[in-house]
Rosetta silent file (secondary structure, phi, psi, omega in degrees, C-alpha in Angstrom):
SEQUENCE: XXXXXXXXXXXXXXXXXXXXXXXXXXXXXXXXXXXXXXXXXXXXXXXXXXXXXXXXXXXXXXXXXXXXXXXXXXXXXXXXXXXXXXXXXXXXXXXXXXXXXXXXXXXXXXXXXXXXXXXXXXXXXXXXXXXXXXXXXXXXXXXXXXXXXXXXXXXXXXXXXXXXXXXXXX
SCORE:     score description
SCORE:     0.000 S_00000001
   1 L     0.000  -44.183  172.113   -1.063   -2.329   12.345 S_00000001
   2 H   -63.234  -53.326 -165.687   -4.952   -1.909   11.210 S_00000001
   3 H   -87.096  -20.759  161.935   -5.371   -5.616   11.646 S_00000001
   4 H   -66.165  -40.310  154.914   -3.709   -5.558   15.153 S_00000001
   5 H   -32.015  -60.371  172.295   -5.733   -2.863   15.963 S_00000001
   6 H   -73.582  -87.913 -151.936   -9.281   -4.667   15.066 S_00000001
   7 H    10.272  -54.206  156.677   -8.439   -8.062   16.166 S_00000001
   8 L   -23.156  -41.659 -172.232   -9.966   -6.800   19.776 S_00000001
   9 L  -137.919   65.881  151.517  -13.333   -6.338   18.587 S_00000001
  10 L  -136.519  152.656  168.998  -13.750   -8.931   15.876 S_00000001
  11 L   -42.484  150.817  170.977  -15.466  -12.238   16.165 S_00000001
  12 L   -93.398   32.872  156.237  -13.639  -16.062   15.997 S_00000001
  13 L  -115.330  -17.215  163.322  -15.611  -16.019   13.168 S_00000001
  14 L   -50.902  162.078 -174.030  -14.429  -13.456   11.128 S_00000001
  15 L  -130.009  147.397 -159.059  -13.012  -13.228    7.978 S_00000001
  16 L  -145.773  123.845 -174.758  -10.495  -10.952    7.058 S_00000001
  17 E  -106.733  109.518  177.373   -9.636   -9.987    2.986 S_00000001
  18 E  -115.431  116.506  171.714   -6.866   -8.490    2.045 S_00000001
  19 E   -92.251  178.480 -153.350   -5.884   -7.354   -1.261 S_00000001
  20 L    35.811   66.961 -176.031   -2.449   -6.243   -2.962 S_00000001
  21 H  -107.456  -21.454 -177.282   -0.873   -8.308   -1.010 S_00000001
  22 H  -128.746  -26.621  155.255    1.564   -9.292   -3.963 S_00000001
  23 H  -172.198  132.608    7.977    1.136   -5.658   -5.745 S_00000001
  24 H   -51.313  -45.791 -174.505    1.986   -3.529   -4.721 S_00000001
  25 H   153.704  161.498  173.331    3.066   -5.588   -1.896 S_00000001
  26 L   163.396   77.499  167.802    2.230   -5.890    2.024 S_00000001
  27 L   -67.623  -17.348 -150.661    4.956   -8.493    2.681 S_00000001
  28 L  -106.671    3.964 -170.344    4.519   -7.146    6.723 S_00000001
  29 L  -116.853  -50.712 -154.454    0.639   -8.194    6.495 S_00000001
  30 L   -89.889   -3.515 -172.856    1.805  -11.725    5.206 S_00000001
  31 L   -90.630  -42.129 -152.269    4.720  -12.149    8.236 S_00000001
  32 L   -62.659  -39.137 -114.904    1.762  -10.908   10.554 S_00000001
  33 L  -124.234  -31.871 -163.604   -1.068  -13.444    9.230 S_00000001
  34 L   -92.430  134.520  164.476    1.271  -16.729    8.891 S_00000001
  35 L   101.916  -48.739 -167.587    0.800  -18.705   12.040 S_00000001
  36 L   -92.647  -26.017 -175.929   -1.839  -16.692   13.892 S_00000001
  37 E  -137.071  162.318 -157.762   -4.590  -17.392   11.160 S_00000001
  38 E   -78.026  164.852 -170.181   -5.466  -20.100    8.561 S_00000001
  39 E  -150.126  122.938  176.875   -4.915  -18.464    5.187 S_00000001
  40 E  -106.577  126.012  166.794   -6.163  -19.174    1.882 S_00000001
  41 E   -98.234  129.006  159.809   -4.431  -17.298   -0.974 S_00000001
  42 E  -101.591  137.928 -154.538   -5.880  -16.465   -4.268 S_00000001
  43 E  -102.812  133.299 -156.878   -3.825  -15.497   -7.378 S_00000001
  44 E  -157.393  137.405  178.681   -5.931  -12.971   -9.375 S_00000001
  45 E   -70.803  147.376  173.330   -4.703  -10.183  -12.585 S_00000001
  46 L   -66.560  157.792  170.256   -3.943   -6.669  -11.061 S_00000001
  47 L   -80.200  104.586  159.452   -6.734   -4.034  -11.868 S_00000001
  48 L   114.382  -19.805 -176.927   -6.268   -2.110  -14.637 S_00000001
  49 L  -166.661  117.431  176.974   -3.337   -4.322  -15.797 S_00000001
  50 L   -98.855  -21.394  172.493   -4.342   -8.187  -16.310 S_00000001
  51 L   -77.360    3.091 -172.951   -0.406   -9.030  -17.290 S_00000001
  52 L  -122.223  167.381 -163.883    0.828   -8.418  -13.859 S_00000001
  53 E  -123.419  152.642  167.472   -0.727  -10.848  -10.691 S_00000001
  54 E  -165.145  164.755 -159.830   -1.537  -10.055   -7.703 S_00000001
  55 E  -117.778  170.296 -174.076   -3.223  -12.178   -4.434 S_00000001
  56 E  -140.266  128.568  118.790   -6.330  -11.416   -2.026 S_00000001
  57 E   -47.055  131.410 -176.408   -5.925  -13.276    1.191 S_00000001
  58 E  -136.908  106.426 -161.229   -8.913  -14.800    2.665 S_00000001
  59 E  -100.581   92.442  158.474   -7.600  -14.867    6.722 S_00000001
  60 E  -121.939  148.163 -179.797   -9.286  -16.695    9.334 S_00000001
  61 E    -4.179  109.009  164.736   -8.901  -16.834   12.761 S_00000001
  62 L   -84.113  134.167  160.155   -6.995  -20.177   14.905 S_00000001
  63 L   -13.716  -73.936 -163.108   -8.771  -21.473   17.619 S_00000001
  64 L  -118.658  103.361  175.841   -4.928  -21.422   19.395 S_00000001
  65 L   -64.300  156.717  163.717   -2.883  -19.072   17.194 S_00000001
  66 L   -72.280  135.349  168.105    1.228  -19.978   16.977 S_00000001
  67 L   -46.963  102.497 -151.532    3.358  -17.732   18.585 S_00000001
  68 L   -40.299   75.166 -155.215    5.096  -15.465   16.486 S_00000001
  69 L  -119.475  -56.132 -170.563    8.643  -16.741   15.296 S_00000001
  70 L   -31.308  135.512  162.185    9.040  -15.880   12.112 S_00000001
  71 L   -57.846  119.269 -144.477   11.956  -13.799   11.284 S_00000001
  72 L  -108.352  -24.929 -163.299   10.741  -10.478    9.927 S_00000001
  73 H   -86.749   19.031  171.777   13.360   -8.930    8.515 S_00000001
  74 H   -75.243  -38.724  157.043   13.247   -9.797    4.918 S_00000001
  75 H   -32.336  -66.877 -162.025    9.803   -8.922    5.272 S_00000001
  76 H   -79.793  -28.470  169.394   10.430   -5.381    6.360 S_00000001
  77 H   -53.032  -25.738  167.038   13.070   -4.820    3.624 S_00000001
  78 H   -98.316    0.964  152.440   10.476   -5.366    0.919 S_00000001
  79 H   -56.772  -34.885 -166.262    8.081   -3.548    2.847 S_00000001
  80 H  -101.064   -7.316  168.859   10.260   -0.401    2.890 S_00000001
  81 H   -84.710  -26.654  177.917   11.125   -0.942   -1.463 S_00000001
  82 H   -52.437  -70.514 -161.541    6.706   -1.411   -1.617 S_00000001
  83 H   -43.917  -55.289 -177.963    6.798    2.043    0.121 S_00000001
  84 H   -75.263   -9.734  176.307    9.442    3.775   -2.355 S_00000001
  85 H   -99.178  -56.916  169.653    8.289    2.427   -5.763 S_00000001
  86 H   -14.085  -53.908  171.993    4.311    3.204   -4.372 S_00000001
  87 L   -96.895   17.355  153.256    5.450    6.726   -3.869 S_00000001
  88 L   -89.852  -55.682 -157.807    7.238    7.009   -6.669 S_00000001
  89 L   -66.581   -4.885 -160.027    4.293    5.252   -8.872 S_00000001
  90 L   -94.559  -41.786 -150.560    2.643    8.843   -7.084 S_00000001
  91 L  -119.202    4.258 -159.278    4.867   11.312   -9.238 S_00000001
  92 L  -169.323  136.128 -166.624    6.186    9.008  -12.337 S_00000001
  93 L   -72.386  142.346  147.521    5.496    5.768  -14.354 S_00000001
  94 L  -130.396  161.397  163.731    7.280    2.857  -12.640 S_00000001
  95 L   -75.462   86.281  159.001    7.663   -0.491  -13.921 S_00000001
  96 H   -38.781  -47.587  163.308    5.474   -2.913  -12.167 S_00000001
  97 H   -39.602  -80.512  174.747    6.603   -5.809  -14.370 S_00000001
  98 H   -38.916  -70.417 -154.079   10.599   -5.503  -12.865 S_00000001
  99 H   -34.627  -76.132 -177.555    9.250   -4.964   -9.736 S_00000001
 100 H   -33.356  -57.756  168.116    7.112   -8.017   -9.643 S_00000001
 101 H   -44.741  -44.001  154.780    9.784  -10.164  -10.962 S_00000001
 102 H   -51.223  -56.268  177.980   11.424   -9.246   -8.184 S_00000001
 103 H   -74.347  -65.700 -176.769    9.021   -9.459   -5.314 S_00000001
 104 H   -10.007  -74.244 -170.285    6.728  -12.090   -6.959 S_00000001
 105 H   -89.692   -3.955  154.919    9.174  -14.948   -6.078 S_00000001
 106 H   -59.872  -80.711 -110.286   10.770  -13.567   -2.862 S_00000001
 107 H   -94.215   -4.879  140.638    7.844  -13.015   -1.097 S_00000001
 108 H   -45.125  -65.641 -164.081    6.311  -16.821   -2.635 S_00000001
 109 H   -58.706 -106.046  164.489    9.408  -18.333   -1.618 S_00000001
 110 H    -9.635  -42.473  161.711    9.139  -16.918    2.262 S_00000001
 111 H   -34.625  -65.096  174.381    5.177  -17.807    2.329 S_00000001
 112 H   -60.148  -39.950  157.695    6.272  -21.233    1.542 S_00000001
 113 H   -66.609  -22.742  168.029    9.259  -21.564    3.989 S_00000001
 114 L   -97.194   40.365  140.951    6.587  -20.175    6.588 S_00000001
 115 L    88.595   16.506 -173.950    3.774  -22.758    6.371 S_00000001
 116 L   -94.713   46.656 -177.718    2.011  -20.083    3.994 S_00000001
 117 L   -93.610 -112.675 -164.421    1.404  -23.139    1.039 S_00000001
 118 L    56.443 -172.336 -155.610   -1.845  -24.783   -0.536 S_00000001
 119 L   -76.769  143.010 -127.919   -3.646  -23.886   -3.585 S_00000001
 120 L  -153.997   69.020 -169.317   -2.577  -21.150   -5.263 S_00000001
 121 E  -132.962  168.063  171.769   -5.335  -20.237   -7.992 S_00000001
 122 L   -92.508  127.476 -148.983   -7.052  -17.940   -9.893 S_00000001
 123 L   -76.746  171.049 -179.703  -10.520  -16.689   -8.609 S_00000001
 124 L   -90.220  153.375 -179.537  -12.477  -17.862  -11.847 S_00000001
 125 L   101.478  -60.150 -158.085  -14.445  -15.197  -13.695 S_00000001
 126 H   -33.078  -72.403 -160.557  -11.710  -12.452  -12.186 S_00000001
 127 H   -84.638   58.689  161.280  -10.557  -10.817  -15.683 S_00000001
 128 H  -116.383   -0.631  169.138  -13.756  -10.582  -17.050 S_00000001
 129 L   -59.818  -25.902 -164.661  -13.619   -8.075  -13.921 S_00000001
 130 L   -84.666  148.282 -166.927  -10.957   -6.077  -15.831 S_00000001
 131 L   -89.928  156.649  162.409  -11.572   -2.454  -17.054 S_00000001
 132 L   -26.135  142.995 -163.180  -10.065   -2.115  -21.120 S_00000001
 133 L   -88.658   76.192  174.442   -6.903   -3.563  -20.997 S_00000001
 134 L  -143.166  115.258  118.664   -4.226   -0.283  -21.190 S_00000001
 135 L    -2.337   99.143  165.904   -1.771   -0.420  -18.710 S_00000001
 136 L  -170.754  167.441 -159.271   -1.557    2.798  -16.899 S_00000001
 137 L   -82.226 -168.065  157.031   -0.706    4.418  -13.876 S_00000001
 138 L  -102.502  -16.174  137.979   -3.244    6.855  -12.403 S_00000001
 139 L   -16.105  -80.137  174.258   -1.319    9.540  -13.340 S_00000001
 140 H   -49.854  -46.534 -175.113   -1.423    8.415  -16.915 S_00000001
 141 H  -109.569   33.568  171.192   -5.330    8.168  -16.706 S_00000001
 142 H   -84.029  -44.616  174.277   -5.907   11.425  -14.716 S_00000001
 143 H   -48.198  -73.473  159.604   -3.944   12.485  -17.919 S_00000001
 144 H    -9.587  -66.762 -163.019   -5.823   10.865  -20.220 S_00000001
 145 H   -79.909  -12.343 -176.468   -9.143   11.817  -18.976 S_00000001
 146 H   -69.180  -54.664 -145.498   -8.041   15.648  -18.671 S_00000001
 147 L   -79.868  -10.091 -161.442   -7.058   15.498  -22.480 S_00000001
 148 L  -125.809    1.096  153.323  -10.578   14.429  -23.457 S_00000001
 149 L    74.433   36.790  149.575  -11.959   17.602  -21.198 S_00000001
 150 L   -94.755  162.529  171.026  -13.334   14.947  -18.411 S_00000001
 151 L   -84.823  159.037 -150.653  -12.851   15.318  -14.650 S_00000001
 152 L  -136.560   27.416 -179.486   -9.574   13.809  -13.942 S_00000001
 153 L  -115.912  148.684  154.061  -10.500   14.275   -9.779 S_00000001
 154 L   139.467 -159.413  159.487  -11.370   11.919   -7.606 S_00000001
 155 L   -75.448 -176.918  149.172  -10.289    8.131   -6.443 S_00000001
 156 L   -20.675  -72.174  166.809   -8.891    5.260   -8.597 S_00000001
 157 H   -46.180  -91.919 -148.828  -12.278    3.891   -8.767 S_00000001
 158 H   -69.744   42.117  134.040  -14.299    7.228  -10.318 S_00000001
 159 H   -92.560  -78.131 -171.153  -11.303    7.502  -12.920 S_00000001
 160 H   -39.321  -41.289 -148.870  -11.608    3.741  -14.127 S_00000001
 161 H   -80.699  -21.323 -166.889  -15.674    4.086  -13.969 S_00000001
 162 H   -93.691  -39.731  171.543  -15.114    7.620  -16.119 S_00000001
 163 H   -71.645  -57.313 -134.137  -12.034    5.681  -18.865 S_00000001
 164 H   -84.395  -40.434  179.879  -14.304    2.770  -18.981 S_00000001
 165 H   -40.658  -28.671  178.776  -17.695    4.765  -19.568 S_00000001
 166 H   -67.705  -92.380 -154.609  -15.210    6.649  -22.668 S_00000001
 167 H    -4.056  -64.969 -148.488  -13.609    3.588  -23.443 S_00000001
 168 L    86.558  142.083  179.003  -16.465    1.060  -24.006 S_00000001
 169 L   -74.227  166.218 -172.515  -15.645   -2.688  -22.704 S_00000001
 170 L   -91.942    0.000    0.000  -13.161   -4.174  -24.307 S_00000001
């Protein structure tokens, strides 16, 4: 909806990046994307946990986009399980691994039956990108930083920049 929104007032030069795209998930931003714009995907370790993958889109614009045909609703089904383990992942550890296993190769397998192929890579560099390597929700490092009589408020970001300053790189 945010990229149907802009599209009005962006350039035929823009470039448009989207991340978690594979995890959590935004299966309804890859139905949206295939056909109207050329699309290079890059396969990159999630933040904060380098054993699970996850892609950044790099979307640009067709001269003469395709009409829309794709069939959506496989799309929207993992779109509405993104939404319930996401809001779950709000109140409770979930397992991101099972997920992934799951989603990972649906939502590959649909790209690829939709013209969504080509290279498929890892940006180089990426996990040297990565914060100490412990798995945890933010929950788990709100916890964390509370137990060590840090502030445990904020975004995502000022928690990781507050674990890694304890931490030390890894």
């Amino acid at each position: 909806d945010d990229l149907q929104a802009a599209e009005p007032h962006l350039s035929q030069h823009a470039r448009i990046l989207a991340d978690n795209v594979l995890l959590p998930g935004a299966p309804l931003f890859v139905g949206y994307v295939v056909g109207r714009y050329d699309v290079a995907v890059h396969e990159v370790p999630e933040f904060m946990q380098p054993e699970l993958e996850d892609w950044i889109l790099v979307c640009t614009p067709k001269s003469s986009p395709a009409a829309a045909s794709a069939d959506l609703r496989e799309l929207r089904q993992w779109g509405e399980r993104v939404d319930e383990i996401c809001w779950a992942s709000s109140q409770d550890v979930v397992d991101w691994n099972s997920f992934q296993a799951e989603l990972g190769p649906a939502l590959r397998a649909w790209a690829a039956r939709h013209g969504l192929q080509g290279p498929r890579r890892r940006v180089p560099g990426a996990s040297e990108l990565q914060a100490p390597s412990l798995p945890m929700s933010v929950r788990e490092l709100r916890s964390w930083l509370k137990s060590r009589g840090v502030d445990s408020t904020g975004p995502k970001s000022a928690l990781v920049r507050r674990f890694t300053a304890l931490r030390g790189p890894s």
